[in-house]
Short mmCIF file of C-alpha atoms in Angstrom, two decimals:
data_model
loop_
_atom_site.label_atom_id
_atom_site.label_comp_id
_atom_site.label_asym_id
_atom_site.label_seq_id
_atom_site.Cartn_x
_atom_site.Cartn_y
_atom_site.Cartn_z
CA UNK O 1 -13.76 24.51 -2.84
CA UNK O 2 -12.10 21.17 -3.62
CA UNK O 3 -14.71 20.05 -6.16
CA UNK O 4 -15.68 17.08 -3.97
CA UNK O 5 -19.27 17.23 -2.72
CA UNK O 6 -20.87 15.41 0.18
CA UNK O 7 -24.45 15.19 1.38
CA UNK O 8 -25.95 15.66 3.84
CA UNK O 9 -23.89 18.17 5.83
CA UNK O 10 -25.43 17.15 9.12
CA UNK O 11 -27.26 14.04 10.21
CA UNK O 12 -28.83 13.35 13.58
CA UNK O 13 -30.21 9.90 14.22
CA UNK O 14 -30.86 7.43 17.00
CA UNK O 15 -28.95 4.36 18.06
CA UNK O 16 -29.79 1.26 16.07
CA UNK O 17 -30.70 3.21 12.95
CA UNK O 18 -29.14 3.09 9.49
CA UNK O 19 -27.92 6.05 7.43
CA UNK O 20 -26.39 6.62 4.00
CA UNK O 21 -23.77 9.25 3.28
CA UNK O 22 -23.15 10.34 -0.28
CA UNK O 23 -20.03 11.61 -2.04
CA UNK O 24 -19.37 12.88 -5.55
CA UNK O 25 -15.70 13.04 -6.54
CA UNK O 26 -13.99 15.82 -8.46
CA UNK O 27 -14.54 15.72 -12.20
CA UNK O 28 -12.09 13.26 -13.69
CA UNK O 29 -11.21 11.53 -10.42
CA UNK O 30 -11.83 7.81 -10.42
CA UNK O 31 -10.74 7.00 -6.87
CA UNK O 32 -12.80 7.70 -3.76
CA UNK O 33 -11.65 7.33 -0.16
CA UNK O 34 -13.73 7.45 3.01
CA UNK O 35 -12.33 8.69 6.32
CA UNK O 36 -13.78 8.97 9.80
CA UNK O 37 -12.65 11.79 12.08
CA UNK O 38 -13.37 11.66 15.78
CA UNK O 39 -11.73 13.47 18.65
CA UNK O 40 -10.15 10.38 20.17
CA UNK O 41 -9.15 8.56 16.97
CA UNK O 42 -8.09 11.35 14.65
CA UNK O 43 -8.43 10.81 10.88
CA UNK O 44 -8.96 7.13 10.19
CA UNK O 45 -9.04 5.58 6.72
CA UNK O 46 -12.12 3.43 6.19
CA UNK O 47 -12.22 2.23 2.59
CA UNK O 48 -11.20 3.08 -0.98
CA UNK O 49 -12.91 2.50 -4.31
CA UNK O 50 -11.47 2.91 -7.77
CA UNK O 51 -13.68 2.98 -10.84
CA UNK O 52 -16.37 0.99 -9.09
CA UNK O 53 -14.13 -1.61 -7.49
CA UNK O 54 -13.07 -1.85 -3.85
CA UNK O 55 -9.29 -1.30 -3.65
CA UNK O 56 -8.39 -1.06 0.00
CA UNK O 57 -9.95 -1.49 3.41
CA UNK O 58 -8.87 0.15 6.60
CA UNK O 59 -10.46 0.22 10.02
CA UNK O 60 -13.99 -0.20 8.72
CA UNK O 61 -16.49 -1.93 10.97
CA UNK O 62 -18.60 -4.80 9.65
CA UNK O 63 -21.68 -2.65 10.31
CA UNK O 64 -20.38 -0.20 7.69
CA UNK O 65 -20.33 -0.78 3.96
CA UNK O 66 -19.70 1.31 0.87
CA UNK O 67 -20.02 1.19 -2.88
CA UNK O 68 -19.09 3.24 -5.91
CA UNK O 69 -21.59 3.56 -8.72
CA UNK O 70 -21.02 3.71 -12.51
CA UNK O 71 -21.28 7.52 -12.40
CA UNK O 72 -18.43 7.36 -9.83
CA UNK O 73 -20.36 8.75 -6.89
CA UNK O 74 -19.97 6.74 -3.71
CA UNK O 75 -22.17 5.94 -0.76
CA UNK O 76 -21.16 4.93 2.74
CA UNK O 77 -23.80 2.96 4.62
CA UNK O 78 -23.69 2.86 8.41
CA UNK O 79 -26.06 0.48 10.18
CA UNK O 80 -26.95 -0.51 13.74
CA UNK O 81 -25.58 2.85 14.78
CA UNK O 82 -23.97 3.29 18.17
CA UNK O 83 -23.16 6.43 20.13
CA UNK O 84 -19.49 5.92 19.31
CA UNK O 85 -20.19 6.26 15.59
CA UNK O 86 -20.77 9.98 16.07
CA UNK O 87 -18.04 11.64 14.04
CA UNK O 88 -17.21 13.65 10.96
CA UNK O 89 -17.14 11.49 7.85
CA UNK O 90 -15.08 12.76 4.95
CA UNK O 91 -14.67 11.46 1.49
CA UNK O 92 -11.69 12.35 -0.67
CA UNK O 93 -10.96 11.76 -4.32
CA UNK O 94 -7.91 11.43 -6.51
CA UNK O 95 -7.16 10.73 -10.15
CA UNK O 96 -5.59 7.33 -9.61
CA UNK O 97 -5.78 4.51 -7.07
CA UNK O 98 -2.19 5.23 -6.09
CA UNK O 99 -2.33 6.99 -2.75
CA UNK O 100 0.87 8.87 -3.50
CA UNK O 101 -1.13 11.28 -5.58
CA UNK O 102 -3.03 14.22 -4.17
CA UNK O 103 -6.26 13.48 -2.36
CA UNK O 104 -8.84 16.26 -2.16
CA UNK O 105 -11.36 16.20 0.66
CA UNK O 106 -15.04 17.01 0.58
CA UNK O 107 -16.74 19.21 3.23
CA UNK O 108 -17.72 16.24 5.35
CA UNK O 109 -20.90 14.91 6.93
CA UNK O 110 -21.27 15.40 10.67
CA UNK O 111 -23.10 12.41 12.11
CA UNK O 112 -24.60 12.63 15.58
CA UNK O 113 -26.05 9.47 17.09
CA UNK O 114 -28.30 10.05 20.10
CA UNK E 1 1.45 -1.02 8.70
CA UNK E 2 2.72 2.54 8.76
CA UNK E 3 2.77 4.54 11.99
CA UNK E 4 3.00 8.33 11.86
CA UNK E 5 3.84 10.31 14.98
CA UNK E 6 3.32 14.07 15.07
CA UNK E 7 4.66 16.66 17.52
CA UNK E 8 3.78 18.92 19.16
CA UNK E 9 0.06 18.43 19.69
CA UNK E 10 -0.37 22.15 20.38
CA UNK E 11 1.75 25.11 19.34
CA UNK E 12 1.28 28.79 20.15
CA UNK E 13 3.34 31.47 18.44
CA UNK E 14 3.29 35.24 18.13
CA UNK E 15 2.33 36.71 14.79
CA UNK E 16 5.43 37.04 12.63
CA UNK E 17 7.29 34.20 14.32
CA UNK E 18 8.04 30.86 12.70
CA UNK E 19 6.29 27.57 13.49
CA UNK E 20 7.70 24.09 13.03
CA UNK E 21 5.75 20.83 13.21
CA UNK E 22 7.56 17.51 13.09
CA UNK E 23 6.48 14.03 12.05
CA UNK E 24 8.15 10.64 12.05
CA UNK E 25 7.13 7.56 10.11
CA UNK E 26 7.99 3.91 10.50
CA UNK E 27 7.70 2.31 7.05
CA UNK E 28 10.78 2.86 4.89
CA UNK E 29 8.60 2.17 1.81
CA UNK E 30 6.66 5.40 2.44
CA UNK E 31 7.63 8.05 -0.06
CA UNK E 32 4.78 10.53 -0.33
CA UNK E 33 4.22 12.99 2.51
CA UNK E 34 1.35 15.49 2.31
CA UNK E 35 0.40 18.13 4.85
CA UNK E 36 -3.19 19.18 5.42
CA UNK E 37 -4.61 22.23 7.17
CA UNK E 38 -8.00 21.92 8.81
CA UNK E 39 -9.91 24.88 10.16
CA UNK E 40 -12.60 24.28 12.75
CA UNK E 41 -15.53 22.36 11.30
CA UNK E 42 -14.09 22.38 7.78
CA UNK E 43 -12.46 19.89 5.46
CA UNK E 44 -8.74 19.08 5.51
CA UNK E 45 -7.04 21.11 2.78
CA UNK E 46 -3.86 19.96 1.11
CA UNK E 47 -1.30 22.75 1.58
CA UNK E 48 1.95 21.15 0.48
CA UNK E 49 3.39 17.72 -0.20
CA UNK E 50 6.78 16.20 -0.81
CA UNK E 51 7.97 13.04 -2.47
CA UNK E 52 11.03 11.13 -1.40
CA UNK E 53 13.12 12.10 -4.41
CA UNK E 54 13.55 15.62 -2.94
CA UNK E 55 14.69 16.85 0.45
CA UNK E 56 12.88 20.17 0.59
CA UNK E 57 10.01 21.97 -1.06
CA UNK E 58 8.84 25.55 -0.60
CA UNK E 59 5.66 27.40 -1.41
CA UNK E 60 5.75 31.03 -0.31
CA UNK E 61 5.74 31.01 3.52
CA UNK E 62 5.44 27.23 3.79
CA UNK E 63 8.22 24.69 3.43
CA UNK E 64 8.53 20.98 4.05
CA UNK E 65 11.76 19.09 4.66
CA UNK E 66 12.29 15.35 4.49
CA UNK E 67 15.03 13.21 6.01
CA UNK E 68 14.58 9.70 4.65
CA UNK E 69 17.45 8.25 6.65
CA UNK E 70 15.95 9.38 9.92
CA UNK E 71 12.39 8.84 8.67
CA UNK E 72 11.15 12.26 9.63
CA UNK E 73 9.66 15.24 7.88
CA UNK E 74 8.75 18.71 9.05
CA UNK E 75 6.49 21.60 8.15
CA UNK E 76 7.90 25.11 8.49
CA UNK E 77 5.69 28.18 8.42
CA UNK E 78 7.46 31.53 8.40
CA UNK E 79 6.04 34.98 9.16
CA UNK E 80 2.97 33.43 10.74
CA UNK E 81 -0.36 35.23 10.54
CA UNK E 82 -3.54 34.79 12.62
CA UNK E 83 -5.20 33.09 9.64
CA UNK E 84 -2.60 30.32 9.88
CA UNK E 85 -4.35 29.22 13.10
CA UNK E 86 -5.75 25.73 12.43
CA UNK E 87 -5.04 22.04 12.99
CA UNK E 88 -2.26 20.72 10.79
CA UNK E 89 -2.00 17.03 9.89
CA UNK E 90 0.94 15.22 8.39
CA UNK E 91 0.47 11.97 6.49
CA UNK E 92 2.51 9.28 4.79
CA UNK E 93 1.88 6.86 1.97
CA UNK E 94 3.89 4.48 -0.19
CA UNK E 95 4.21 5.24 -3.90
CA UNK E 96 2.59 2.63 -6.05
CA UNK E 97 0.92 1.06 -3.10
CA UNK E 98 -2.32 -0.65 -3.95
CA UNK E 99 -3.39 -0.16 -0.37
CA UNK E 100 -4.50 3.32 -1.35
CA UNK E 101 -4.40 4.84 2.06
CA UNK E 102 -2.87 7.80 3.80
CA UNK E 103 -1.66 7.30 7.35
CA UNK E 104 -2.26 10.48 9.33
CA UNK E 105 -0.57 11.93 12.38
CA UNK E 106 -2.79 13.01 15.27
CA UNK E 107 -2.62 16.69 14.34
CA UNK E 108 -1.11 19.89 15.73
CA UNK E 109 -3.32 22.75 16.89
CA UNK E 110 -1.48 25.90 15.84
CA UNK E 111 -2.55 29.19 17.39
CA UNK E 112 -1.06 32.44 16.13
CA UNK E 113 -1.55 35.36 18.50
CA UNK E 114 -1.80 38.86 17.02
#
């Protein structure tokens, strides 16, 4: 167990809908990263937050957004869902915003869009 | 940005043999190289990492080597066991980077036959 929690574990929804994925980092970690894992794209970095502020953006679609709250948990919002958004979504946390420190992954949320 | 290439994509070995997975990176500023193990349906788990100020690091049956000149790093698993079967990902990141992201290879499916 990495200490990073994610809810829900599984999510099945229809195209066009909106969902929210939630992540709580390890105790003491201020930085949260979101990754998308699909069979054809591998592990893709989406976005990073540090202590409530956005620090870095990767290949995140405009239909997706995220935020980090004062208690340091983070939410990833996915809207106008398409079939191609079906994937495993992981969050990871680390102590600092510097990515050259260890990142610990949560168990993931498996999103299925039908 | 950084580009990480990983080979081979699949690797089958007999229990007790050694396994080697190789990665190359493109950005000479990268100096943190973690390796993650991911079992089917589970989260990526950090198994070992290396920073550019060392050329080799060992942890029991696992070792990682780094050649900064050639921009490649490798994972070595000795005395493989069936429980080593998983997908292994290499990644690269630049120390002090405010981009806060890990660039992942596409993964290697390792199968250890009893």
